[in-house]
């Protein structure tokens, strides 16, 4: 009985891990290519949620982003012990969510060795100019 439940849990976790991996392979390059080249070089991030034109749309989109971010963080934690891209999924989940200090965290991460190089490589593959490095 316990073996059957464990097999079911591992099967679901592996399936979700595979879906997360494929989604990450498709989603990350798509998002990185659509960001403006000066995305990390602004002193402060513009707050799109305060749009007066359609506040209900901004609220709904923000809620969907946060729920998806929490789901990806949870999947990332699961994938740390099962097959899959746990750290990458966890990072994407964190970057989707809205929380104080997120922009500073993004800029700090981009300054880590190899991260900006990898992001610029993804942008180059999509025909986009490289990111401007963050100015502190």
GROMACS .gro file of C-alpha atoms in nm, residues 2-134:
model
  133
    2UNK     CA    1   0.273   0.249   0.098
    3UNK     CA    2   0.485   0.144  -0.201
    4UNK     CA    3   0.194   0.221  -0.435
    5UNK     CA    4   0.144   0.566  -0.280
    6UNK     CA    5   0.515   0.641  -0.296
    7UNK     CA    6   0.525   0.536  -0.661
    8UNK     CA    7   0.228   0.761  -0.736
    9UNK     CA    8   0.388   1.059  -0.561
   10UNK     CA    9   0.720   1.002  -0.738
   11UNK     CA   10   0.544   0.963  -1.073
   12UNK     CA   11   0.356   1.292  -1.023
   13UNK     CA   12   0.668   1.470  -0.900
   14UNK     CA   13   0.868   1.344  -1.198
   15UNK     CA   14   0.592   1.448  -1.439
   16UNK     CA   15   0.570   1.795  -1.286
   17UNK     CA   16   0.948   1.816  -1.294
   18UNK     CA   17   0.949   1.737  -1.665
   19UNK     CA   18   0.674   1.992  -1.734
   20UNK     CA   19   0.864   2.252  -1.532
   21UNK     CA   20   1.187   2.175  -1.718
   22UNK     CA   21   1.024   2.207  -2.061
   23UNK     CA   22   0.836   2.520  -1.952
   24UNK     CA   23   1.160   2.673  -1.829
   25UNK     CA   24   1.340   2.589  -2.154
   26UNK     CA   25   1.067   2.769  -2.349
   27UNK     CA   26   0.968   3.045  -2.107
   28UNK     CA   27   1.302   3.182  -1.989
   29UNK     CA   28   1.441   3.267  -2.336
   30UNK     CA   29   1.102   3.413  -2.435
   31UNK     CA   30   1.091   3.644  -2.131
   32UNK     CA   31   1.461   3.741  -2.144
   33UNK     CA   32   1.432   3.839  -2.512
   34UNK     CA   33   1.134   4.066  -2.442
   35UNK     CA   34   1.289   4.263  -2.156
   36UNK     CA   35   1.428   4.607  -2.249
   37UNK     CA   36   1.807   4.630  -2.271
   38UNK     CA   37   1.816   4.872  -1.976
   39UNK     CA   38   1.596   4.653  -1.753
   40UNK     CA   39   1.863   4.611  -1.482
   41UNK     CA   40   2.007   4.961  -1.519
   42UNK     CA   41   1.716   5.162  -1.375
   43UNK     CA   42   1.751   5.303  -1.022
   44UNK     CA   43   1.392   5.196  -0.946
   45UNK     CA   44   1.145   4.970  -1.119
   46UNK     CA   45   0.832   5.128  -1.267
   47UNK     CA   46   0.520   5.004  -1.089
   48UNK     CA   47   0.279   4.888  -1.358
   49UNK     CA   48   0.025   4.769  -1.098
   50UNK     CA   49  -0.075   5.129  -1.025
   51UNK     CA   50  -0.226   5.175  -1.371
   52UNK     CA   51  -0.541   5.385  -1.351
   53UNK     CA   52  -0.669   5.269  -1.690
   54UNK     CA   53  -0.762   4.914  -1.584
   55UNK     CA   54  -0.698   4.857  -1.212
   56UNK     CA   55  -0.896   4.530  -1.210
   57UNK     CA   56  -0.678   4.391  -1.490
   58UNK     CA   57  -0.358   4.485  -1.306
   59UNK     CA   58  -0.491   4.331  -0.985
   60UNK     CA   59  -0.593   4.009  -1.163
   61UNK     CA   60  -0.262   3.983  -1.349
   62UNK     CA   61  -0.068   4.046  -1.027
   63UNK     CA   62  -0.265   3.775  -0.845
   64UNK     CA   63  -0.209   3.523  -1.127
   65UNK     CA   64   0.166   3.604  -1.134
   66UNK     CA   65   0.198   3.558  -0.759
   67UNK     CA   66   0.004   3.231  -0.754
   68UNK     CA   67   0.212   3.097  -1.044
   69UNK     CA   68   0.529   3.216  -0.867
   70UNK     CA   69   0.436   3.036  -0.544
   71UNK     CA   70   0.353   2.721  -0.743
   72UNK     CA   71   0.691   2.734  -0.918
   73UNK     CA   72   0.873   2.789  -0.589
   74UNK     CA   73   0.700   2.484  -0.442
   75UNK     CA   74   0.777   2.279  -0.754
   76UNK     CA   75   1.137   2.399  -0.740
   77UNK     CA   76   1.167   2.279  -0.381
   78UNK     CA   77   1.023   1.941  -0.481
   79UNK     CA   78   1.262   1.923  -0.777
   80UNK     CA   79   1.559   1.976  -0.547
   81UNK     CA   80   1.509   1.616  -0.434
   82UNK     CA   81   1.358   1.472  -0.753
   83UNK     CA   82   1.486   1.486  -1.113
   84UNK     CA   83   1.453   1.828  -1.271
   85UNK     CA   84   1.572   2.187  -1.272
   86UNK     CA   85   1.493   2.268  -0.909
   87UNK     CA   86   1.710   2.576  -0.865
   88UNK     CA   87   1.610   2.730  -1.197
   89UNK     CA   88   1.239   2.668  -1.134
   90UNK     CA   89   1.270   2.810  -0.784
   91UNK     CA   90   1.446   3.119  -0.918
   92UNK     CA   91   1.184   3.176  -1.191
   93UNK     CA   92   0.911   3.143  -0.927
   94UNK     CA   93   1.079   3.402  -0.705
   95UNK     CA   94   1.120   3.642  -0.994
   96UNK     CA   95   0.752   3.611  -1.088
   97UNK     CA   96   0.630   3.701  -0.741
   98UNK     CA   97   0.595   4.055  -0.607
   99UNK     CA   98   0.771   4.125  -0.279
  100UNK     CA   99   0.973   4.412  -0.129
  101UNK     CA  100   1.335   4.413  -0.242
  102UNK     CA  101   1.276   4.195  -0.548
  103UNK     CA  102   1.435   4.441  -0.790
  104UNK     CA  103   1.748   4.470  -0.576
  105UNK     CA  104   1.764   4.088  -0.560
  106UNK     CA  105   1.737   4.066  -0.941
  107UNK     CA  106   2.016   4.320  -0.986
  108UNK     CA  107   2.236   4.138  -0.733
  109UNK     CA  108   2.179   3.806  -0.911
  110UNK     CA  109   2.264   3.956  -1.250
  111UNK     CA  110   2.598   4.077  -1.111
  112UNK     CA  111   2.700   3.720  -1.023
  113UNK     CA  112   2.970   3.575  -1.248
  114UNK     CA  113   2.827   3.415  -1.559
  115UNK     CA  114   2.464   3.523  -1.509
  116UNK     CA  115   2.480   3.835  -1.726
  117UNK     CA  116   2.685   3.643  -1.983
  118UNK     CA  117   2.417   3.371  -2.000
  119UNK     CA  118   2.135   3.626  -2.026
  120UNK     CA  119   2.313   3.814  -2.304
  121UNK     CA  120   2.373   3.484  -2.486
  122UNK     CA  121   1.997   3.413  -2.475
  123UNK     CA  122   1.924   3.765  -2.604
  124UNK     CA  123   2.179   3.729  -2.885
  125UNK     CA  124   2.013   3.404  -2.999
  126UNK     CA  125   1.683   3.597  -3.028
  127UNK     CA  126   1.845   3.891  -3.214
  128UNK     CA  127   1.825   4.134  -2.921
  129UNK     CA  128   2.102   4.368  -2.796
  130UNK     CA  129   2.278   4.271  -2.471
  131UNK     CA  130   2.158   4.406  -2.135
  132UNK     CA  131   2.319   4.720  -2.000
  133UNK     CA  132   2.501   4.617  -1.680
  134UNK     CA  133   2.348   4.740  -1.354
   0.00000   0.00000   0.00000
